[in-house]
CSV table of C-alpha atoms and ligand atoms in Angstrom, one decimal:
chain,number,residue,atom,x,y,z
A,21,UNK,CA,49.1,41.4,21.4
A,22,UNK,CA,47.4,40.1,24.5
A,23,UNK,CA,44.1,38.2,24.6
A,24,UNK,CA,41.5,37.3,27.2
A,25,UNK,CA,40.0,33.8,27.1
A,26,UNK,CA,36.3,33.8,26.9
A,27,UNK,CA,35.3,30.9,29.1
A,28,UNK,CA,32.0,29.9,27.6
A,29,UNK,CA,33.5,29.3,24.1
A,30,UNK,CA,37.2,29.1,24.8
A,31,UNK,CA,37.7,31.7,22.1
A,32,UNK,CA,40.4,34.4,22.6
A,33,UNK,CA,39.2,38.0,22.7
A,34,UNK,CA,41.9,40.6,21.9
A,35,UNK,CA,42.7,42.9,24.8
A,36,UNK,CA,42.9,45.8,22.5
A,37,UNK,CA,40.0,46.8,20.2
A,38,UNK,CA,38.9,49.9,18.3
A,39,UNK,CA,35.5,51.5,19.2
A,40,UNK,CA,33.3,53.0,16.4
A,41,UNK,CA,30.9,55.1,18.3
A,42,UNK,CA,30.8,58.6,16.7
A,43,UNK,CA,33.3,57.7,14.0
A,44,UNK,CA,31.9,59.7,11.0
A,45,UNK,CA,30.5,57.4,8.3
A,46,UNK,CA,32.8,58.6,5.5
A,47,UNK,CA,35.9,57.9,7.7
A,48,UNK,CA,35.0,54.3,8.8
A,49,UNK,CA,36.4,52.4,5.9
A,50,UNK,CA,39.8,54.1,6.1
A,51,UNK,CA,39.9,53.8,9.9
A,52,UNK,CA,39.3,50.1,9.8
A,53,UNK,CA,42.3,49.8,7.6
A,54,UNK,CA,44.5,52.1,9.7
A,55,UNK,CA,43.4,50.3,12.9
A,56,UNK,CA,44.2,46.8,11.5
A,57,UNK,CA,47.6,48.1,10.3
A,58,UNK,CA,48.2,49.6,13.8
A,59,UNK,CA,47.6,46.2,15.4
A,60,UNK,CA,44.0,46.3,16.5
A,61,UNK,CA,42.3,42.9,16.1
A,62,UNK,CA,38.9,43.7,17.6
A,63,UNK,CA,36.3,46.1,16.1
A,64,UNK,CA,33.6,47.3,18.5
A,65,UNK,CA,30.5,48.1,16.6
A,66,UNK,CA,26.8,48.6,17.3
A,67,UNK,CA,23.7,49.1,15.2
A,68,UNK,CA,23.0,52.3,17.1
A,69,UNK,CA,26.3,53.9,15.9
A,70,UNK,CA,24.7,54.1,12.4
A,71,UNK,CA,27.9,53.3,10.6
A,72,UNK,CA,28.0,49.5,10.4
A,73,UNK,CA,27.7,49.5,6.6
A,74,UNK,CA,30.8,51.7,6.3
A,75,UNK,CA,32.7,49.6,8.9
A,76,UNK,CA,31.7,46.6,6.7
A,77,UNK,CA,33.3,48.3,3.7
A,78,UNK,CA,36.5,48.6,5.8
A,79,UNK,CA,36.3,44.9,6.8
A,80,UNK,CA,36.0,43.9,3.2
A,81,UNK,CA,39.0,46.1,2.4
A,82,UNK,CA,41.3,44.5,5.0
A,83,UNK,CA,40.2,41.0,4.0
A,84,UNK,CA,40.6,41.7,0.3
A,85,UNK,CA,44.0,43.3,0.8
A,86,UNK,CA,45.1,40.2,2.8
A,87,UNK,CA,46.0,42.4,5.8
A,88,UNK,CA,44.2,39.9,8.1
A,89,UNK,CA,42.0,36.8,7.8
A,90,UNK,CA,38.5,36.6,9.1
A,91,UNK,CA,39.4,34.2,11.9
A,92,UNK,CA,42.1,36.7,13.2
A,93,UNK,CA,39.6,39.5,13.3
A,94,UNK,CA,37.2,39.7,16.3
A,95,UNK,CA,34.0,41.6,15.5
A,96,UNK,CA,31.6,42.8,18.1
A,97,UNK,CA,28.2,44.3,17.7
A,98,UNK,CA,25.3,45.2,19.9
A,99,UNK,CA,21.5,44.5,20.0
A,100,UNK,CA,19.6,47.8,20.3
A,101,UNK,CA,16.9,48.5,22.8
A,102,UNK,CA,14.0,48.4,20.3
A,103,UNK,CA,14.7,44.8,19.5
A,104,UNK,CA,14.6,42.9,22.9
A,105,UNK,CA,11.4,40.9,22.2
A,106,UNK,CA,12.3,37.3,21.2
A,107,UNK,CA,10.9,37.6,17.7
A,108,UNK,CA,13.0,40.7,17.0
A,109,UNK,CA,16.5,39.7,18.2
A,110,UNK,CA,17.4,37.7,15.1
A,111,UNK,CA,16.0,40.3,12.8
A,112,UNK,CA,18.3,42.9,14.4
A,113,UNK,CA,21.3,40.6,14.1
A,114,UNK,CA,20.6,39.8,10.4
A,115,UNK,CA,20.6,43.5,9.6
A,116,UNK,CA,23.9,44.0,11.5
A,117,UNK,CA,25.5,41.0,9.7
A,118,UNK,CA,24.3,42.3,6.3
A,119,UNK,CA,25.7,45.8,7.0
A,120,UNK,CA,29.1,44.4,8.2
A,121,UNK,CA,29.2,41.9,5.3
A,122,UNK,CA,29.7,39.0,7.7
A,123,UNK,CA,28.1,35.6,8.2
A,124,UNK,CA,28.8,35.5,11.9
A,125,UNK,CA,29.8,37.8,14.8
A,126,UNK,CA,32.5,36.9,17.3
A,127,UNK,CA,30.5,38.7,20.0
A,128,UNK,CA,26.9,40.1,20.2
A,129,UNK,CA,26.1,42.2,23.2
A,130,UNK,CA,22.8,43.4,24.6
A,131,UNK,CA,23.6,47.2,24.5
A,132,UNK,CA,21.5,48.4,27.5
A,133,UNK,CA,19.1,46.7,30.0
A,134,UNK,CA,16.5,49.1,28.6
A,135,UNK,CA,13.7,47.9,26.3
A,136,UNK,CA,11.8,50.6,24.4
A,137,UNK,CA,8.8,50.2,22.1
A,138,UNK,CA,9.6,48.3,18.8
A,139,UNK,CA,10.4,50.3,15.7
A,140,UNK,CA,10.6,48.2,12.5
A,141,UNK,CA,13.9,48.4,10.7
A,142,UNK,CA,12.0,49.5,7.5
A,143,UNK,CA,10.6,52.4,9.4
A,144,UNK,CA,13.7,53.9,10.9
A,145,UNK,CA,17.3,52.6,11.3
A,146,UNK,CA,19.0,53.0,13.6
A,147,UNK,CA,15.9,53.9,15.6
A,148,UNK,CA,17.4,55.5,18.7
A,149,UNK,CA,15.6,55.6,22.0
A,150,UNK,CA,12.4,57.4,21.0
A,151,UNK,CA,9.4,55.8,19.4
A,152,UNK,CA,8.6,59.0,17.4
A,153,UNK,CA,12.3,59.7,16.8
A,154,UNK,CA,12.2,62.9,18.7
A,155,UNK,CA,11.5,62.3,22.4
A,156,UNK,CA,11.9,63.7,25.0
A,157,UNK,CA,10.7,60.5,26.8
A,158,UNK,CA,11.3,56.9,25.7
A,159,UNK,CA,8.3,54.6,25.7
A,160,UNK,CA,9.5,51.7,27.9
A,161,UNK,CA,8.4,48.2,26.8
A,162,UNK,CA,9.0,46.0,29.8
A,163,UNK,CA,10.5,42.9,28.2
A,164,UNK,CA,12.0,40.5,30.8
A,165,UNK,CA,15.8,40.4,30.3
A,166,UNK,CA,15.6,36.5,30.4
A,167,UNK,CA,13.4,36.5,27.2
A,168,UNK,CA,16.1,38.5,25.3
A,169,UNK,CA,18.9,36.4,26.7
A,170,UNK,CA,17.3,33.2,25.6
A,171,UNK,CA,16.9,34.6,22.1
A,172,UNK,CA,20.6,35.5,22.2
A,173,UNK,CA,21.5,31.9,23.2
A,174,UNK,CA,19.6,30.7,20.1
A,175,UNK,CA,21.9,32.8,17.9
A,176,UNK,CA,24.8,30.9,19.3
A,177,UNK,CA,23.0,27.6,18.7
A,178,UNK,CA,22.5,28.6,15.1
A,179,UNK,CA,26.2,29.5,14.6
A,180,UNK,CA,25.4,33.2,13.9
A,181,UNK,CA,27.4,34.5,16.8
A,182,UNK,CA,30.3,32.8,18.7
A,183,UNK,CA,29.8,34.6,22.0
A,184,UNK,CA,27.1,36.7,23.7
A,185,UNK,CA,27.5,39.4,26.3
A,186,UNK,CA,25.9,42.1,28.3
A,187,UNK,CA,26.5,45.8,28.9
A,188,UNK,CA,25.7,48.7,31.2
A,189,UNK,CA,24.5,46.6,34.1
A,190,UNK,CA,25.1,46.5,37.8
A,191,UNK,CA,26.0,43.4,39.7
A,192,UNK,CA,22.4,42.4,40.8
A,193,UNK,CA,21.2,42.0,37.2
A,194,UNK,CA,24.4,40.1,36.2
A,195,UNK,CA,23.7,37.7,39.2
A,196,UNK,CA,20.2,37.2,37.8
A,197,UNK,CA,21.4,36.5,34.3
A,198,UNK,CA,23.9,34.0,35.6
A,199,UNK,CA,21.1,32.2,37.5
A,200,UNK,CA,19.3,31.2,34.3
A,201,UNK,CA,21.8,31.4,31.5
A,202,UNK,CA,22.3,28.2,29.6
A,203,UNK,CA,25.1,30.0,27.9
A,204,UNK,CA,26.8,32.3,30.3
A,205,UNK,CA,27.6,35.9,29.3
A,206,UNK,CA,31.2,35.9,27.9
A,207,UNK,CA,31.6,39.6,28.4
A,208,UNK,CA,30.3,42.5,30.4
A,209,UNK,CA,31.0,45.8,28.6
A,210,UNK,CA,31.0,48.8,31.0
A,211,UNK,CA,32.1,52.4,31.4
A,212,UNK,CA,35.3,52.1,33.3
A,213,UNK,CA,37.9,54.7,34.1
A,214,UNK,CA,39.5,56.1,37.3
A,215,UNK,CA,36.5,58.3,38.1
A,216,UNK,CA,34.3,55.2,37.9
A,217,UNK,CA,36.3,52.2,39.0
A,218,UNK,CA,33.4,49.8,39.8
A,219,UNK,CA,35.6,47.5,41.9
A,220,UNK,CA,32.9,45.3,43.3
A,221,UNK,CA,31.3,44.7,39.9
A,222,UNK,CA,34.6,44.0,38.2
A,223,UNK,CA,35.6,41.6,40.9
A,224,UNK,CA,32.2,39.8,40.8
A,225,UNK,CA,32.3,39.5,37.0
A,226,UNK,CA,35.8,38.2,36.8
A,227,UNK,CA,35.3,35.7,39.7
A,228,UNK,CA,32.4,34.4,37.6
A,229,UNK,CA,34.4,34.1,34.3
A,230,UNK,CA,32.7,37.1,32.7
A,231,UNK,CA,35.4,39.1,31.0
A,232,UNK,CA,35.2,42.9,31.3
A,233,UNK,CA,35.6,45.3,28.4
A,234,UNK,CA,36.1,48.9,29.5
A,235,UNK,CA,34.6,51.6,27.5
A,236,UNK,CA,35.1,55.4,27.6
A,237,UNK,CA,38.6,54.8,29.1
A,238,UNK,CA,39.3,58.5,28.8
A,239,UNK,CA,36.3,59.4,31.0
A,240,UNK,CA,34.7,62.7,30.0
A,241,UNK,CA,36.7,63.1,26.7
A,242,UNK,CA,34.1,61.2,24.7
A,243,UNK,CA,31.1,63.1,26.3
A,244,UNK,CA,32.7,66.6,26.1
A,245,UNK,CA,32.9,66.3,22.4
A,246,UNK,CA,29.0,65.9,22.1
A,247,UNK,CA,28.3,68.5,24.8
A,248,UNK,CA,26.9,65.9,27.3
A,249,UNK,CA,29.2,67.0,30.1
A,250,UNK,CA,31.3,70.0,31.0
A,251,UNK,CA,34.4,70.1,33.0
A,252,UNK,CA,33.6,72.1,36.2
A,253,UNK,CA,33.3,71.9,39.9
A,254,UNK,CA,32.6,68.1,39.9
A,255,UNK,CA,35.7,67.0,38.0
A,256,UNK,CA,38.7,68.0,36.0
A,257,UNK,CA,39.1,66.4,32.7
A,258,UNK,CA,40.6,63.0,33.3
A,259,UNK,CA,43.2,63.3,30.5
A,260,UNK,CA,44.5,66.5,32.3
A,261,UNK,CA,44.3,65.3,35.9
A,262,UNK,CA,47.5,65.9,37.8
A,263,UNK,CA,47.7,62.3,39.1
A,264,UNK,CA,47.5,61.0,35.5
A,265,UNK,CA,50.0,63.6,34.3
A,266,UNK,CA,52.5,62.8,37.1
A,267,UNK,CA,52.4,59.1,36.2
A,268,UNK,CA,52.9,60.0,32.5
A,269,UNK,CA,56.1,61.8,33.5
A,270,UNK,CA,57.3,58.8,35.5
A,271,UNK,CA,56.6,56.2,32.8
A,272,UNK,CA,57.2,58.5,29.8
A,273,UNK,CA,53.8,57.7,28.2
A,274,UNK,CA,50.8,59.8,27.1
A,275,UNK,CA,47.7,60.2,29.4
A,276,UNK,CA,45.7,58.1,27.1
A,277,UNK,CA,48.2,55.2,27.3
A,278,UNK,CA,48.3,55.4,31.1
A,279,UNK,CA,44.5,55.3,31.3
A,280,UNK,CA,44.3,52.3,28.9
A,281,UNK,CA,47.1,50.5,30.7
A,282,UNK,CA,45.3,51.0,34.0
A,283,UNK,CA,42.3,49.0,32.6
A,284,UNK,CA,44.5,46.4,31.0
A,285,UNK,CA,46.3,45.8,34.3
A,286,UNK,CA,42.9,45.1,35.9
A,287,UNK,CA,42.5,42.3,33.4
A,288,UNK,CA,40.1,44.2,31.2
A,289,UNK,CA,39.9,44.7,27.4
A,290,UNK,CA,39.9,48.2,26.1
A,291,UNK,CA,38.3,49.7,23.0
A,292,UNK,CA,39.5,53.3,22.5
A,293,UNK,CA,38.2,55.4,19.7
A,294,UNK,CA,40.1,58.1,17.8
A,295,UNK,CA,39.9,59.6,14.3
A,296,UNK,CA,43.5,60.8,14.4
A,297,UNK,CA,46.2,58.7,12.6
A,298,UNK,CA,48.8,59.4,15.3
A,299,UNK,CA,46.4,58.6,18.2
A,300,UNK,CA,45.2,55.4,16.5
A,301,UNK,CA,48.8,54.2,16.6
A,302,UNK,CA,49.8,55.5,20.0
A,303,UNK,CA,46.6,54.2,21.8
A,304,UNK,CA,47.7,50.7,20.7
A,305,UNK,CA,51.1,50.9,22.3
A,306,UNK,CA,50.1,49.4,25.7
A,307,UNK,CA,51.9,46.2,26.0
A,308,UNK,CA,55.5,47.3,26.5
A,309,UNK,CA,55.2,49.1,29.9
A,310,UNK,CA,53.8,48.5,33.3
A,311,UNK,CA,52.2,50.7,36.0
A,312,UNK,CA,53.5,50.0,39.5
A,313,UNK,CA,51.2,49.0,42.3
A,314,UNK,CA,51.4,52.5,43.8
A,315,UNK,CA,50.6,54.1,40.4
A,316,UNK,CA,47.6,51.8,40.1
A,317,UNK,CA,46.5,52.7,43.6
A,318,UNK,CA,46.8,56.5,43.0
A,319,UNK,CA,44.6,56.1,39.9
A,320,UNK,CA,42.1,53.9,41.8
A,321,UNK,CA,41.9,56.6,44.5
A,322,UNK,CA,40.4,59.1,41.9
A,323,UNK,CA,37.2,57.1,42.0
A,324,UNK,CA,34.0,59.3,42.6
A,325,UNK,CA,31.5,56.8,41.1
A,326,UNK,CA,31.0,59.2,38.2
A,327,UNK,CA,29.2,57.7,35.2
A,328,UNK,CA,29.3,60.0,32.2
A,329,UNK,CA,27.0,57.6,30.3
A,330,UNK,CA,24.1,57.4,32.7
A,331,UNK,CA,20.7,56.9,31.1
A,332,UNK,CA,19.1,58.7,34.1
A,333,UNK,CA,20.8,61.9,32.8
A,334,UNK,CA,19.4,61.7,29.3
A,335,UNK,CA,16.3,59.4,29.5
A,336,UNK,CA,15.3,59.8,33.2
A,337,UNK,CA,15.7,56.0,33.4
A,338,UNK,CA,18.0,55.2,36.4
A,339,UNK,CA,19.5,51.8,35.5
A,340,UNK,CA,22.3,52.5,38.0
A,341,UNK,CA,20.0,54.0,40.7
A,342,UNK,CA,20.2,53.3,44.4
B,422,LIG,P1,37.0,57.0,24.5
B,422,LIG,O1,37.3,57.0,26.0
B,422,LIG,O2,37.7,56.0,23.6
B,422,LIG,O3,37.3,58.5,24.1
B,422,LIG,C1,37.2,58.9,22.8
B,422,LIG,C2,37.5,60.4,22.8
B,422,LIG,O4,38.9,60.6,23.3
B,422,LIG,C3,37.4,61.0,21.4
B,422,LIG,O5,36.8,62.3,21.6
B,422,LIG,C4,38.9,61.2,21.0
B,422,LIG,O6,39.1,62.3,20.2
B,422,LIG,C5,39.6,61.3,22.3
B,422,LIG,N1,41.0,60.6,22.2
B,422,LIG,C6,41.2,59.5,21.7
B,422,LIG,N2,42.6,59.2,21.8
B,422,LIG,C7,43.1,60.2,22.5
B,422,LIG,C8,44.4,60.5,22.9
B,422,LIG,N3,45.4,59.6,22.6
B,422,LIG,N4,44.7,61.6,23.6
B,422,LIG,C9,43.6,62.5,23.8
B,422,LIG,N5,42.4,62.3,23.4
B,422,LIG,C10,42.1,61.2,22.7
B,422,LIG,O7,35.4,57.0,24.4
B,422,LIG,P2,34.2,56.2,23.7
B,422,LIG,O8,34.2,56.4,22.3
B,422,LIG,O9,33.1,56.7,24.5
B,422,LIG,O10,34.5,54.7,24.1
B,422,LIG,C11,35.2,53.8,23.3
B,422,LIG,C12,34.3,52.8,22.6
B,422,LIG,O11,33.6,52.1,23.6
B,422,LIG,C13,33.2,53.5,21.7
B,422,LIG,O12,33.7,54.0,20.5
B,422,LIG,C14,32.3,52.3,21.6
B,422,LIG,O13,32.7,51.4,20.7
B,422,LIG,C15,32.3,51.7,23.0
B,422,LIG,N6,31.2,52.3,23.9
B,422,LIG,C16,30.3,51.4,24.3
B,422,LIG,C17,29.2,51.8,25.1
B,422,LIG,C18,28.1,50.9,25.5
B,422,LIG,O14,27.0,51.4,25.9
B,422,LIG,N7,28.4,49.6,25.5
B,422,LIG,C19,29.1,53.2,25.4
B,422,LIG,C20,30.1,54.1,25.0
B,422,LIG,C21,31.2,53.6,24.2
């Protein structure tokens, strides 16, 4: 299993992780066990996924069964958009730690550069984007990102998290964070696949020792399943794209493995999600083959700057806007 060194702490982050977005609550415990048995060493969680307590049951199971030790498991979670004010950051982390049954996280990420009006945990959890729980518009609470970042740094000082990171941001905001960060962001987690290659952002982050974690490596697959996008005139499903399928024939691998390998060869970590036993195993088999330069180039050429997870589409809030 490969790792990426996180420069601010020196800790190694596993290149392969398992993502828990949309994993049904009753399946989480078993899936943690299956993922650890299949070789995953990183669990990518978030308060917003609404399943941290059940993931916590799985973590307890793998530790109790002696399948892994706490220090060999890398657990990530994310601060939700209702809790960006400095007095709310630690409150949110404490709930996540309690649900996961842990006394520290390996990585805590600010989920989106979007702050919405505070909803106390006792009122609704996870709160989602809408103050009234329904929408259709979020109530934006304009908290400076620096305020949230400084509260995140205090969590490191207190030993509650080992590393802190950012997500869903473009290069200009990352430049800003780097200008004031006492503790630099260890990780930038972004949507990354051949339809959205983000070359400039990946280059800038890596040049500045910010490791990249790629999410939604299978492009539309994750969003088709919740009706957020439909294959049509704009794109064919990435897992069925002829370029991907041709490379699969050449390297004798599945489309999913080729897409994950593409990100790994760009020096990124990956966190695929699956609820199928067979795919949990096959998605982890990424470290015994290589894509050639021309195979990498032909995947890079598919770029159309297409974000499937674009808050402008579902909130009318254009964080990636030009
Ligand atoms: P993903 O790209 O991992 O795709 C998941 C979908 O692909 C599922 O529908 C699954 O059934 C299907 N799939 C899985 N393996 C397959 C295979 N071998 N062949 C064919 N289909 C397969 O998408 P994701 O869940 O959006 O992203 C992965 C993880 O990234 C999430 O679970 C979450 O942890 C994280 N994430 C973070 C953010 C963020 O804002 N930071 C946003 C989205 C996702």
